[in-house]
Coordinates of C-alpha atoms in Angstrom, one line a residue:
M20 CA 7.1 -17.9 -28.4
R21 CA 4.2 -16.5 -26.2
V22 CA 1.0 -16.4 -27.5
L23 CA -0.3 -13.6 -28.5
E24 CA -4.3 -12.8 -28.2
Y25 CA -5.2 -10.4 -30.1
G26 CA -7.7 -9.0 -27.7
P27 CA -11.0 -6.1 -29.2
S28 CA -10.9 -2.9 -28.8
C29 CA -11.1 0.2 -26.2
K30 CA -14.8 0.5 -27.0
Q31 CA -15.6 -2.3 -27.5
Y32 CA -14.2 -4.0 -23.8
S33 CA -16.4 -1.0 -22.7
S34 CA -19.0 -2.0 -24.0
A35 CA -19.0 -4.9 -22.7
L36 CA -18.4 -3.9 -18.8
K37 CA -22.0 -2.0 -19.8
M38 CA -23.4 -4.3 -21.2
S39 CA -23.4 -7.4 -18.8
G40 CA -26.2 -6.7 -16.9
S41 CA -27.7 -10.0 -18.0
A42 CA -32.0 -10.4 -17.2
S43 CA -31.1 -12.4 -14.2
V44 CA -28.4 -10.0 -13.0
A45 CA -31.1 -7.1 -13.9
Q46 CA -33.7 -8.5 -11.4
R47 CA -31.7 -8.4 -8.4
R48 CA -30.5 -5.1 -10.2
H49 CA -26.7 -5.2 -9.0
I50 CA -25.2 -4.7 -11.4
G51 CA -21.9 -3.5 -10.2
L52 CA -21.1 -6.6 -9.3
Q53 CA -21.1 -8.3 -12.6
Q54 CA -19.2 -5.0 -14.2
L55 CA -16.7 -6.1 -11.8
E56 CA -16.2 -9.8 -12.5
A57 CA -17.2 -9.1 -16.4
A58 CA -13.4 -7.0 -16.1
S59 CA -12.1 -9.7 -14.2
A60 CA -13.0 -12.2 -16.5
S61 CA -10.0 -10.0 -19.2
T62 CA -7.3 -10.2 -17.6
H63 CA -7.6 -14.1 -16.6
T64 CA -4.4 -15.0 -19.4
F65 CA -2.2 -12.4 -17.3
L66 CA -2.3 -15.1 -14.1
G67 CA 1.0 -17.4 -13.5
P68 CA 4.2 -17.0 -15.0
N69 CA 3.1 -18.1 -18.5
K70 CA 1.5 -14.3 -19.5
H71 CA -0.5 -14.2 -22.7
L72 CA 0.0 -11.2 -24.3
K73 CA -2.9 -8.8 -25.6
F74 CA -2.9 -6.2 -28.1
I75 CA -5.5 -3.5 -27.6
R76 CA -6.3 -1.7 -30.6
D77 CA -8.0 2.3 -30.3
E78 CA -9.9 1.9 -33.7
D79 CA -10.5 5.3 -33.9
A80 CA -7.2 6.9 -33.4
G81 CA -5.3 3.6 -35.0
D82 CA -2.9 3.1 -32.6
S83 CA -2.5 -0.5 -30.7
V84 CA -0.2 -1.0 -27.6
L85 CA 0.9 -4.7 -26.5
V86 CA 0.2 -5.4 -22.8
S87 CA 0.9 -8.2 -20.4
T88 CA -0.3 -7.2 -17.4
C89 CA -3.7 -6.0 -15.2
P90 CA -2.4 -2.0 -15.2
R91 CA -1.4 -1.7 -18.2
L92 CA -4.7 -3.0 -19.5
L93 CA -6.7 -0.8 -17.4
Q94 CA -5.1 1.9 -18.0
R95 CA -5.7 1.4 -22.2
L96 CA -9.5 0.9 -21.9
E97 CA -12.4 3.4 -21.7
L98 CA -13.3 2.7 -18.4
D99 CA -16.1 5.2 -18.3
G100 CA -18.5 3.9 -15.5
S101 CA -17.5 3.8 -11.6
V102 CA -17.5 0.3 -10.9
G103 CA -14.5 0.6 -13.9
Q104 CA -12.8 3.6 -12.1
L105 CA -12.4 2.2 -8.9
L106 CA -11.3 -1.4 -10.3
H107 CA -8.4 1.3 -11.9
E108 CA -7.4 2.9 -8.9
T109 CA -7.0 -0.2 -6.5
V110 CA -4.9 -1.8 -9.7
Q111 CA -3.1 1.3 -9.6
A112 CA -2.2 1.5 -5.8
Q113 CA -1.3 -2.2 -5.1
Q114 CA 1.0 -1.8 -8.5
R115 CA 1.8 2.0 -6.8
L116 CA 3.0 0.2 -3.4
F117 CA 4.2 -3.5 -4.6
H118 CA 4.2 -3.7 -8.5
S119 CA 2.9 -7.3 -8.4
G120 CA 0.0 -8.4 -7.1
T121 CA -2.6 -7.5 -9.2
G122 CA -3.4 -10.5 -11.4
A123 CA -4.5 -12.3 -8.2
L124 CA -5.9 -8.8 -7.1
V125 CA -8.6 -8.5 -10.1
F126 CA -9.2 -12.1 -10.1
L127 CA -10.4 -12.6 -7.1
A128 CA -12.6 -9.1 -7.2
G129 CA -13.7 -11.2 -10.2
V130 CA -14.7 -14.2 -8.5
W131 CA -15.4 -13.1 -5.3
S132 CA -18.4 -10.9 -7.2
R133 CA -19.7 -13.8 -8.8
V134 CA -19.6 -15.3 -4.4
A135 CA -22.1 -11.8 -3.0
L136 CA -24.1 -12.1 -6.2
E137 CA -24.6 -16.4 -5.3
C138 CA -25.6 -15.4 -1.7
L139 CA -28.0 -12.2 -2.9
N140 CA -29.8 -15.0 -5.4
R141 CA -29.9 -17.1 -2.2
G142 CA -31.6 -14.6 0.0
M143 CA -28.3 -13.5 2.1
S144 CA -28.8 -9.8 4.0
V145 CA -25.7 -7.8 2.8
L146 CA -24.5 -8.0 5.9
D147 CA -24.7 -11.2 6.9
I148 CA -22.6 -11.8 3.5
K149 CA -20.1 -8.6 4.3
T150 CA -19.4 -10.6 7.9
A151 CA -19.1 -14.0 6.2
M152 CA -16.8 -13.1 3.9
S153 CA -14.9 -11.2 6.0
K154 CA -14.4 -13.6 8.2
A155 CA -13.6 -16.8 5.1
L156 CA -10.7 -13.9 4.1
E157 CA -9.1 -13.9 7.9
V158 CA -9.0 -17.6 7.5
S159 CA -7.2 -17.3 4.2
L160 CA -4.9 -14.8 6.2
Q161 CA -4.4 -16.7 9.1
V162 CA -3.6 -19.3 6.4
C163 CA -0.6 -17.6 5.5
K164 CA 0.7 -16.7 8.8
H165 CA 1.5 -20.4 9.7
S166 CA 2.6 -21.6 6.8
A167 CA 4.6 -19.0 6.1
V168 CA 8.5 -19.7 5.7
S169 CA 11.8 -18.3 6.3
V170 CA 14.0 -16.7 3.7
R171 CA 17.2 -18.8 5.8
E172 CA 14.7 -22.3 4.4
V173 CA 14.6 -21.2 0.4
R174 CA 16.5 -24.2 -0.8
P175 CA 18.9 -22.9 -3.8
G176 CA 17.7 -23.3 -7.0
P177 CA 19.2 -23.7 -10.3
A178 CA 21.7 -21.4 -10.8
L179 CA 20.9 -17.5 -11.4
K180 CA 23.7 -15.5 -12.0
P181 CA 24.3 -12.1 -13.1
A182 CA 24.8 -12.2 -17.3
G183 CA 28.3 -11.4 -18.1
R184 CA 31.8 -12.3 -16.5
D185 CA 31.4 -11.1 -12.9
T186 CA 30.0 -14.1 -11.2
T187 CA 30.3 -12.8 -7.8
Q188 CA 27.3 -14.4 -5.6
C189 CA 26.3 -11.8 -3.2
N190 CA 25.8 -13.9 0.7
L191 CA 23.4 -11.6 3.3
K192 CA 25.8 -12.3 5.7
H193 CA 26.0 -9.0 7.8
S194 CA 22.4 -7.8 6.3
R195 CA 20.1 -6.0 8.7
H196 CA 17.8 -8.8 7.8
F197 CA 19.2 -11.7 9.7
S198 CA 21.0 -12.0 12.8
S199 CA 23.2 -14.7 12.3
Q200 CA 26.5 -14.7 11.0
T201 CA 27.5 -18.0 11.0
E202 CA 28.6 -19.5 8.0
S203 CA 25.9 -22.6 8.0
T204 CA 23.0 -19.7 7.9
K205 CA 24.3 -17.6 5.8
T206 CA 21.8 -17.2 3.3
D207 CA 21.9 -16.7 -0.7
I208 CA 20.4 -14.3 -2.4
T209 CA 21.0 -15.8 -5.5
S210 CA 18.6 -18.4 -4.4
I211 CA 16.0 -15.9 -2.6
A212 CA 15.9 -14.3 -6.2
D213 CA 15.2 -17.5 -7.7
A214 CA 12.7 -18.7 -5.7
V215 CA 10.9 -14.9 -6.6
S216 CA 11.5 -15.0 -10.4
H217 CA 8.9 -17.0 -11.3
G218 CA 10.2 -17.8 -14.6
C219 CA 11.9 -14.2 -15.6
K220 CA 15.5 -15.3 -15.2
T221 CA 16.9 -12.5 -17.5
S222 CA 15.1 -9.7 -15.8
M223 CA 15.9 -11.4 -12.6
R224 CA 19.6 -11.6 -13.1
L225 CA 19.6 -7.8 -14.1
V226 CA 18.4 -7.2 -10.9
L227 CA 20.6 -9.5 -9.1
K228 CA 23.7 -7.3 -11.0
A229 CA 22.1 -3.6 -9.9
C230 CA 22.2 -5.7 -6.0
M231 CA 25.6 -6.3 -6.8
L232 CA 27.0 -3.3 -7.3
Q233 CA 25.3 -1.4 -4.9
S234 CA 26.7 -3.4 -2.1
R235 CA 29.9 -2.5 -3.4
E236 CA 29.6 0.3 -2.0
D237 CA 28.6 -1.1 1.4
A238 CA 30.0 -4.7 1.8
Q239 CA 28.0 -5.2 4.9
N240 CA 24.7 -4.0 3.6
S241 CA 23.7 -6.8 0.7
S242 CA 19.6 -6.1 0.4
L243 CA 19.0 -4.6 -2.5
D244 CA 17.9 -0.3 -2.2
I245 CA 14.8 0.3 -4.8
Q246 CA 15.1 3.7 -3.5
K247 CA 18.3 4.0 -6.2
L248 CA 18.0 1.5 -8.8
V249 CA 16.7 3.1 -12.3
A250 CA 15.3 2.0 -15.2
C251 CA 16.6 3.1 -19.1
S252 CA 14.4 1.8 -21.7
I253 CA 16.7 2.1 -25.1
P254 CA 15.0 1.2 -28.4
G255 CA 17.3 -0.5 -31.3
P256 CA 19.8 -2.9 -29.6
S257 CA 18.7 -6.5 -29.0
E258 CA 18.1 -7.1 -25.7
E259 CA 20.9 -10.0 -25.2
R260 CA 22.4 -5.9 -25.0
S261 CA 20.8 -5.5 -22.0
C262 CA 22.8 -4.9 -18.4
V263 CA 23.3 -2.8 -15.1
L264 CA 25.6 0.1 -15.2
H265 CA 26.7 2.0 -12.0
G266 CA 25.7 5.9 -12.2
Y267 CA 22.5 7.4 -14.0
V268 CA 21.6 6.4 -17.6
T269 CA 19.5 8.2 -20.0
L270 CA 18.9 8.3 -23.9
L271 CA 21.1 11.5 -24.8
P272 CA 19.9 13.7 -26.8
V273 CA 21.5 13.8 -30.3
Q274 CA 22.0 18.0 -29.2
Q275 CA 23.9 17.3 -26.9
A276 CA 26.3 14.7 -28.3
S277 CA 28.9 16.9 -29.1
V278 CA 28.9 19.0 -25.4
L279 CA 29.5 15.4 -23.6
Q280 CA 32.3 14.7 -26.1
S281 CA 34.2 17.8 -25.2
L282 CA 32.9 17.2 -21.1
Q283 CA 34.0 13.7 -21.1
G284 CA 37.4 13.2 -18.7
Q285 CA 36.9 16.0 -16.5
R286 CA 35.3 16.1 -12.9
L287 CA 32.4 18.4 -13.3
N288 CA 29.9 20.8 -11.0
I289 CA 25.9 19.6 -11.6
A290 CA 23.7 22.0 -10.9
L291 CA 19.5 20.4 -9.4
V292 CA 16.7 21.8 -11.2
S293 CA 13.5 20.9 -9.0
G294 CA 11.1 21.9 -11.4
D295 CA 10.9 23.0 -15.2
L296 CA 13.8 24.9 -16.5
C297 CA 12.4 27.7 -18.6
E298 CA 10.9 30.9 -18.6
K299 CA 7.4 30.8 -17.5
Y300 CA 7.8 27.7 -15.0
R301 CA 6.1 29.3 -11.5
H302 CA 6.8 26.6 -8.9
V303 CA 3.2 24.7 -6.9
G304 CA 1.3 26.9 -5.0
F305 CA 2.2 29.9 -6.2
N306 CA -0.1 32.5 -6.5
R307 CA 0.2 35.9 -8.4
P308 CA 0.9 39.6 -6.5
A309 CA -3.1 41.6 -6.8
H310 CA -3.4 44.8 -7.8
I311 CA 0.0 44.8 -9.7
T312 CA -0.7 45.8 -13.4
H313 CA 2.1 44.6 -16.1
I314 CA 3.4 47.4 -19.2
T315 CA 4.4 45.2 -21.7
H316 CA 3.6 46.9 -25.1
C317 CA 7.8 48.0 -24.5
V318 CA 8.4 44.2 -23.9
S319 CA 7.6 41.3 -26.2
S320 CA 7.0 38.2 -24.1
A321 CA 10.1 37.1 -26.9
S322 CA 12.2 39.8 -25.3
L323 CA 11.5 38.3 -22.3
E324 CA 12.2 34.7 -22.7
E325 CA 15.4 36.0 -25.0
R326 CA 16.7 37.8 -21.9
W327 CA 15.8 34.6 -19.2
I328 CA 18.2 32.1 -21.3
E329 CA 20.8 34.9 -21.6
N330 CA 20.7 35.7 -17.6
A331 CA 20.3 31.3 -17.1
L332 CA 23.3 31.6 -19.5
K333 CA 25.4 33.8 -17.6
I334 CA 24.8 31.6 -14.3
L335 CA 25.9 28.2 -15.6
H336 CA 29.0 29.9 -16.7
E337 CA 29.7 32.1 -13.6
F338 CA 29.6 29.1 -11.4
G339 CA 30.9 26.8 -13.8
V340 CA 28.0 24.2 -14.4
G341 CA 29.0 21.5 -16.7
V342 CA 25.4 19.4 -15.7
V343 CA 22.1 20.4 -14.9
L344 CA 19.9 17.9 -13.7
V345 CA 16.1 18.8 -14.1
H346 CA 12.7 17.1 -12.8
G347 CA 10.7 18.7 -15.2
T348 CA 10.9 19.8 -19.2
V349 CA 13.7 22.2 -20.0
D350 CA 13.3 25.0 -23.0
V351 CA 14.4 24.2 -26.3
K352 CA 15.7 27.1 -26.9
L353 CA 17.7 27.0 -23.9
K354 CA 18.9 23.4 -25.4
D355 CA 19.7 24.5 -28.2
R356 CA 22.0 27.4 -27.1
C357 CA 24.3 25.2 -24.2
S358 CA 27.2 24.6 -25.9
S359 CA 29.5 23.4 -22.5
V360 CA 26.3 22.4 -20.7
L361 CA 24.9 18.9 -20.5
V362 CA 21.3 20.0 -19.9
I363 CA 19.1 16.4 -19.1
E364 CA 15.4 16.8 -18.6
G365 CA 12.8 14.4 -16.9
V366 CA 14.6 12.9 -13.9
E367 CA 12.9 11.3 -11.8
S368 CA 12.9 12.8 -8.0
T369 CA 14.9 10.1 -6.2
V370 CA 17.8 10.0 -8.6
V371 CA 17.8 14.0 -7.7
K372 CA 17.8 13.5 -4.7
D373 CA 20.8 11.0 -4.7
F374 CA 23.2 13.2 -6.2
S375 CA 22.2 15.6 -4.2
A376 CA 23.3 13.5 -0.9
C377 CA 26.4 12.5 -2.8
T378 CA 27.5 16.0 -4.2
G379 CA 26.6 18.8 -2.0
A380 CA 24.1 19.9 -4.8
V381 CA 20.5 21.6 -3.4
P382 CA 17.8 21.2 -5.4
V383 CA 16.7 24.3 -6.7
S384 CA 13.3 25.7 -8.3
Y385 CA 14.5 28.3 -10.3
I386 CA 18.4 28.4 -12.2
T387 CA 18.0 32.4 -11.0
Q388 CA 18.0 31.1 -7.3
L389 CA 21.4 29.1 -8.7
D390 CA 24.2 30.7 -5.7
E391 CA 27.7 28.5 -5.0
R392 CA 26.3 26.8 -2.3
C393 CA 23.6 25.2 -4.5
V394 CA 26.3 23.7 -7.1
G395 CA 27.6 20.5 -6.2
R396 CA 31.0 18.8 -7.6
G397 CA 32.7 15.4 -8.3
V398 CA 30.6 14.8 -11.3
T399 CA 31.7 12.4 -13.9
V400 CA 30.0 12.0 -17.9
S401 CA 30.5 8.8 -20.4
R402 CA 29.2 8.4 -23.3
C403 CA 28.1 4.8 -23.5
E404 CA 28.6 4.0 -27.5
E405 CA 26.8 0.6 -27.7
H406 CA 22.9 2.1 -26.2
E407 CA 23.7 5.9 -27.7
S408 CA 23.1 7.2 -24.0
V409 CA 24.7 9.0 -21.2
R410 CA 25.8 8.0 -18.3
I411 CA 26.0 10.8 -15.3
E412 CA 27.6 9.0 -12.1
A413 CA 29.2 10.6 -8.6
A414 CA 31.9 8.3 -6.6
S415 CA 30.2 7.7 -3.7
S416 CA 27.1 7.1 -5.3
S417 CA 25.2 3.5 -4.8
L418 CA 22.8 4.8 -7.9
V419 CA 22.7 2.2 -10.8
T420 CA 21.0 1.9 -13.7
A421 CA 19.0 -1.1 -15.7
V422 CA 19.7 -0.4 -19.0
I423 CA 17.0 -2.3 -20.9
T424 CA 16.6 -2.9 -25.0
S425 CA 15.2 -4.8 -27.4
S426 CA 15.3 -4.6 -31.3
V427 CA 11.5 -4.6 -31.1
P428 CA 9.7 -1.0 -29.6
A429 CA 6.6 -3.0 -28.4
K430 CA 8.3 -5.0 -25.9
L431 CA 10.4 -2.4 -24.0
Q432 CA 7.6 -2.1 -21.8
I433 CA 6.8 -5.4 -21.4
L434 CA 10.9 -6.1 -20.1
E435 CA 10.6 -3.0 -18.2
D436 CA 7.3 -3.7 -15.9
E437 CA 8.8 -7.0 -15.7
F438 CA 12.0 -5.5 -14.3
W439 CA 10.6 -3.8 -12.0
S440 CA 8.2 -6.4 -10.9
C441 CA 10.9 -8.9 -10.6
A442 CA 13.3 -6.0 -8.6
H443 CA 10.1 -5.3 -5.8
R444 CA 10.0 -8.9 -5.5
L445 CA 12.9 -9.5 -4.1
H446 CA 13.3 -6.2 -2.2
H447 CA 10.0 -7.5 -0.5
A448 CA 11.3 -11.2 0.2
L449 CA 14.1 -9.6 2.0
K450 CA 12.1 -7.0 3.5
D451 CA 9.6 -9.3 5.2
G452 CA 12.1 -12.0 6.0
K453 CA 8.9 -14.4 5.3
L454 CA 7.9 -15.7 1.8
L455 CA 5.0 -18.3 0.9
R456 CA 5.3 -21.2 -1.3
G457 CA 3.7 -20.6 -4.4
S458 CA 2.3 -22.3 -7.4
G459 CA -1.2 -21.9 -5.9
I460 CA 0.2 -24.2 -2.3
T461 CA -0.6 -21.3 -0.2
E462 CA -4.1 -21.2 -1.7
I463 CA -4.8 -24.8 -1.5
L464 CA -3.9 -24.5 2.3
C465 CA -6.1 -21.5 2.0
I466 CA -9.2 -24.1 0.5
Q467 CA -8.7 -27.2 3.5
K468 CA -8.8 -24.8 6.1
L469 CA -12.3 -23.0 4.5
H470 CA -13.5 -26.6 4.5
Q471 CA -12.4 -27.7 7.7
H472 CA -14.2 -24.5 9.5
Q473 CA -17.1 -25.4 6.8
H474 CA -18.0 -28.7 8.6
Q475 CA -17.7 -26.5 11.9
Q476 CA -20.4 -24.4 11.0
T477 CA -22.1 -27.5 10.0
E478 CA -22.0 -28.6 13.0
T479 CA -23.1 -25.9 14.8
G480 CA -25.7 -24.9 12.4
N481 CA -25.2 -21.8 10.8
P482 CA -26.3 -22.5 7.5
Q483 CA -25.8 -19.3 5.9
E484 CA -22.0 -18.9 7.1
N485 CA -21.5 -22.5 5.7
L486 CA -22.2 -21.2 2.2
V487 CA -19.9 -17.9 2.0
L488 CA -17.3 -20.5 3.5
E489 CA -17.6 -23.1 0.4
L490 CA -18.4 -20.3 -2.1
M491 CA -15.2 -19.0 -1.0
A492 CA -13.7 -22.4 -0.9
E493 CA -14.9 -22.7 -4.9
A494 CA -13.5 -19.6 -5.3
W495 CA -9.8 -20.4 -4.6
M496 CA -10.3 -23.3 -6.5
D497 CA -10.9 -22.1 -10.0
Y498 CA -7.6 -19.6 -8.9
V499 CA -5.9 -22.4 -9.0
S500 CA -7.2 -24.5 -11.3
T501 CA -6.7 -21.1 -13.9
L502 CA -2.7 -21.1 -12.7
M503 CA -2.6 -24.5 -13.3
L504 CA -4.3 -24.2 -16.8
N505 CA -2.1 -21.0 -17.9
S506 CA 1.1 -22.5 -17.2
G507 CA 0.4 -25.5 -19.1
S508 CA 0.1 -28.6 -16.4
V509 CA -2.9 -29.5 -17.1
A510 CA -5.4 -28.9 -20.4
S511 CA -8.8 -28.4 -18.9
K512 CA -10.0 -26.9 -15.4
A513 CA -11.5 -30.0 -14.7
E514 CA -8.7 -31.1 -15.0
A515 CA -7.2 -29.8 -12.6
W516 CA -10.1 -29.9 -10.1
T517 CA -9.3 -33.6 -10.1
A518 CA -5.4 -33.5 -9.7
I519 CA -5.5 -30.9 -7.0
A520 CA -8.7 -32.6 -4.9
H521 CA -6.5 -35.7 -5.1
Q522 CA -3.8 -34.3 -3.8
M523 CA -5.4 -32.6 -1.0
R524 CA -6.5 -36.1 0.0
R525 CA -2.7 -37.2 -0.5
Y526 CA -2.1 -34.3 2.3
E527 CA -4.7 -34.8 4.5
D528 CA -4.0 -38.7 4.5
G529 CA -1.0 -37.4 6.7
E530 CA 1.8 -37.0 3.7
P531 CA 4.4 -34.0 4.1
M532 CA 2.8 -31.2 2.2
V533 CA 6.4 -31.3 0.0
R534 CA 6.0 -34.5 -1.2
A535 CA 2.3 -34.1 -1.1
F536 CA 1.9 -31.4 -4.2
R537 CA 5.2 -32.3 -5.9
D538 CA 4.2 -33.9 -8.5
L539 CA 1.3 -31.3 -9.1
F540 CA 3.3 -27.6 -9.1
A541 CA 6.5 -26.6 -10.1
A542 CA 9.1 -27.3 -7.1
G543 CA 11.2 -23.5 -5.7
V544 CA 8.8 -21.0 -6.1
Y545 CA 8.0 -18.5 -3.7
D546 CA 5.7 -15.8 -3.4
N547 CA 5.9 -12.7 -0.9
M548 CA 4.2 -12.7 1.6
T549 CA 3.3 -9.0 2.6
V550 CA 2.0 -8.5 -1.6
K551 CA 0.1 -11.4 -1.3
C552 CA -2.2 -10.7 1.7
E553 CA -2.4 -7.0 0.9
A554 CA -4.0 -8.2 -2.8
W555 CA -6.7 -10.2 -0.9
R556 CA -7.2 -7.4 0.8
R557 CA -8.2 -5.2 -1.2
A558 CA -9.6 -7.5 -3.4
L559 CA -12.0 -8.1 -1.1
D560 CA -12.4 -3.9 0.0
L561 CA -13.9 -3.5 -3.9
V562 CA -16.2 -6.2 -3.6
L563 CA -17.5 -4.9 -0.7
L564 CA -17.4 -1.4 -1.7
V565 CA -19.4 -2.6 -5.2
L566 CA -21.8 -4.7 -3.0
Q567 CA -22.8 -1.5 -1.0
S568 CA -23.0 0.8 -3.9
D569 CA -25.3 -1.5 -5.6
T570 CA -27.4 -2.1 -2.3
E571 CA -27.7 2.0 -1.7
I572 CA -28.6 2.5 -5.3
I573 CA -31.5 -0.3 -4.8
T574 CA -32.2 1.0 -1.4
G575 CA -31.5 4.6 -1.8
G576 CA -29.4 4.1 1.1
S577 CA -32.6 5.2 3.9
E578 CA -32.6 1.5 5.8
D579 CA -30.7 0.9 8.8
L580 CA -29.4 -2.7 7.5
Y581 CA -26.5 -1.3 5.8
N582 CA -25.2 1.5 8.5
D583 CA -22.2 -0.5 9.5
L584 CA -21.0 -1.1 5.8
M585 CA -17.9 0.8 4.6
Y586 CA -18.5 4.5 3.4
L587 CA -17.0 6.0 0.3

């Protein structure tokens, strides 16, 4: 059982951000950096594989939600201030692109805000702080570049095979990511998946199963196609019922159950609608013609809708359409009157695109645009009895759906987020072809490198840059010690700092890295190189942006000293 942290309400969190300016901070008036540090502190328990869940409660509405990631937490908080909004937007940008790395991003934004504040407190100029912190980040990024290992070097860990009887392993023998095709250099995708699973073995098994289903369509392309992967969350069945199925799976509308029954076992025509399927829908950019008067006293809006519904049904019947996939919403009355057509709304644009490519269907904005050329063919539908869902398939498609189930509705979102995180970590591992050693080892190498640069600066006589390098190294120590504390390997941060220092001495004395850190960190854990580097860059960019904003508020933005800083 994971520990549940019952967090304060949304308003209480927001109040904490607004009141974070202490007396000492008020003297310096760099309130934004303090707010950023305060916001980051609330997410420290999300760092590492053993995330502590939080309940976010809205006392006004009486609603509550269980969250386990930074994006979900920030979504639920009332972030009225500019700093909170900047943090939220930065995290969302990272999440949309990578679906991971947000925990490190927010943590580093907090500790690096503390570094900037300490430098300000010691009299450093804003420009010097920016220059020195940017240099420290570049040193760390160079460590990533030089310490990255090829995915071929990933050693097989514990068996991580898809659930069920089909335990065939996917080998990247002919993948475009690897040029060699000899038996000795074949890379087992299960080893890579295990290395980047970060403890989420159940979710990663679903990802492996999805990879295998996609690969059956193309034996020479055993990579994971994220664009042809969908997740469907279904409350009710136990988590053991989660599975991966070929095709598009979605919850079955109650009113369409009898329609599905009559369509099973047939090869059907399909229509795709890129917008809403209702009389009042107008596409984006639509402008009503000017200088036209509509006389409506003879025709009511109700009769206009009725005529539209009759026309839509007539068109669907004329072209023998059995399935309609709609990206937007569907008119309720139309759905109720579709006795022989399965209409599914809220379909992702990637799914619409895939069915278009595989069936020849052309997406239309309005049902009245449908003609013979726009209708696709060769679709089958079936009912998943144990999940109360419908599966829609096209024979030549490699689209697969991960059906995620839980008897605890509050866990469904967490399980789906976990699945997507695993899928994207594996996807980026195969795409990059390189990985970084995880469990904090890469960050410890950054500490060592920063110390080396610090000694060099001491010799050349640059005390300000030397200070920043020292503080940035301490920030990495804070990160690694928090990671160790959350993983349960130490009882306190002080113990973690002592252990890290001991292992670093062993490494500096010439002991190989893997052996030096073996007693301290979990073996066989790796991180995505691109994801990690981008999270670090975004974190520092955010800190420097808030630093600049604070400075411009204080100075009125009139001093030439700040001309070279980034602009909003």
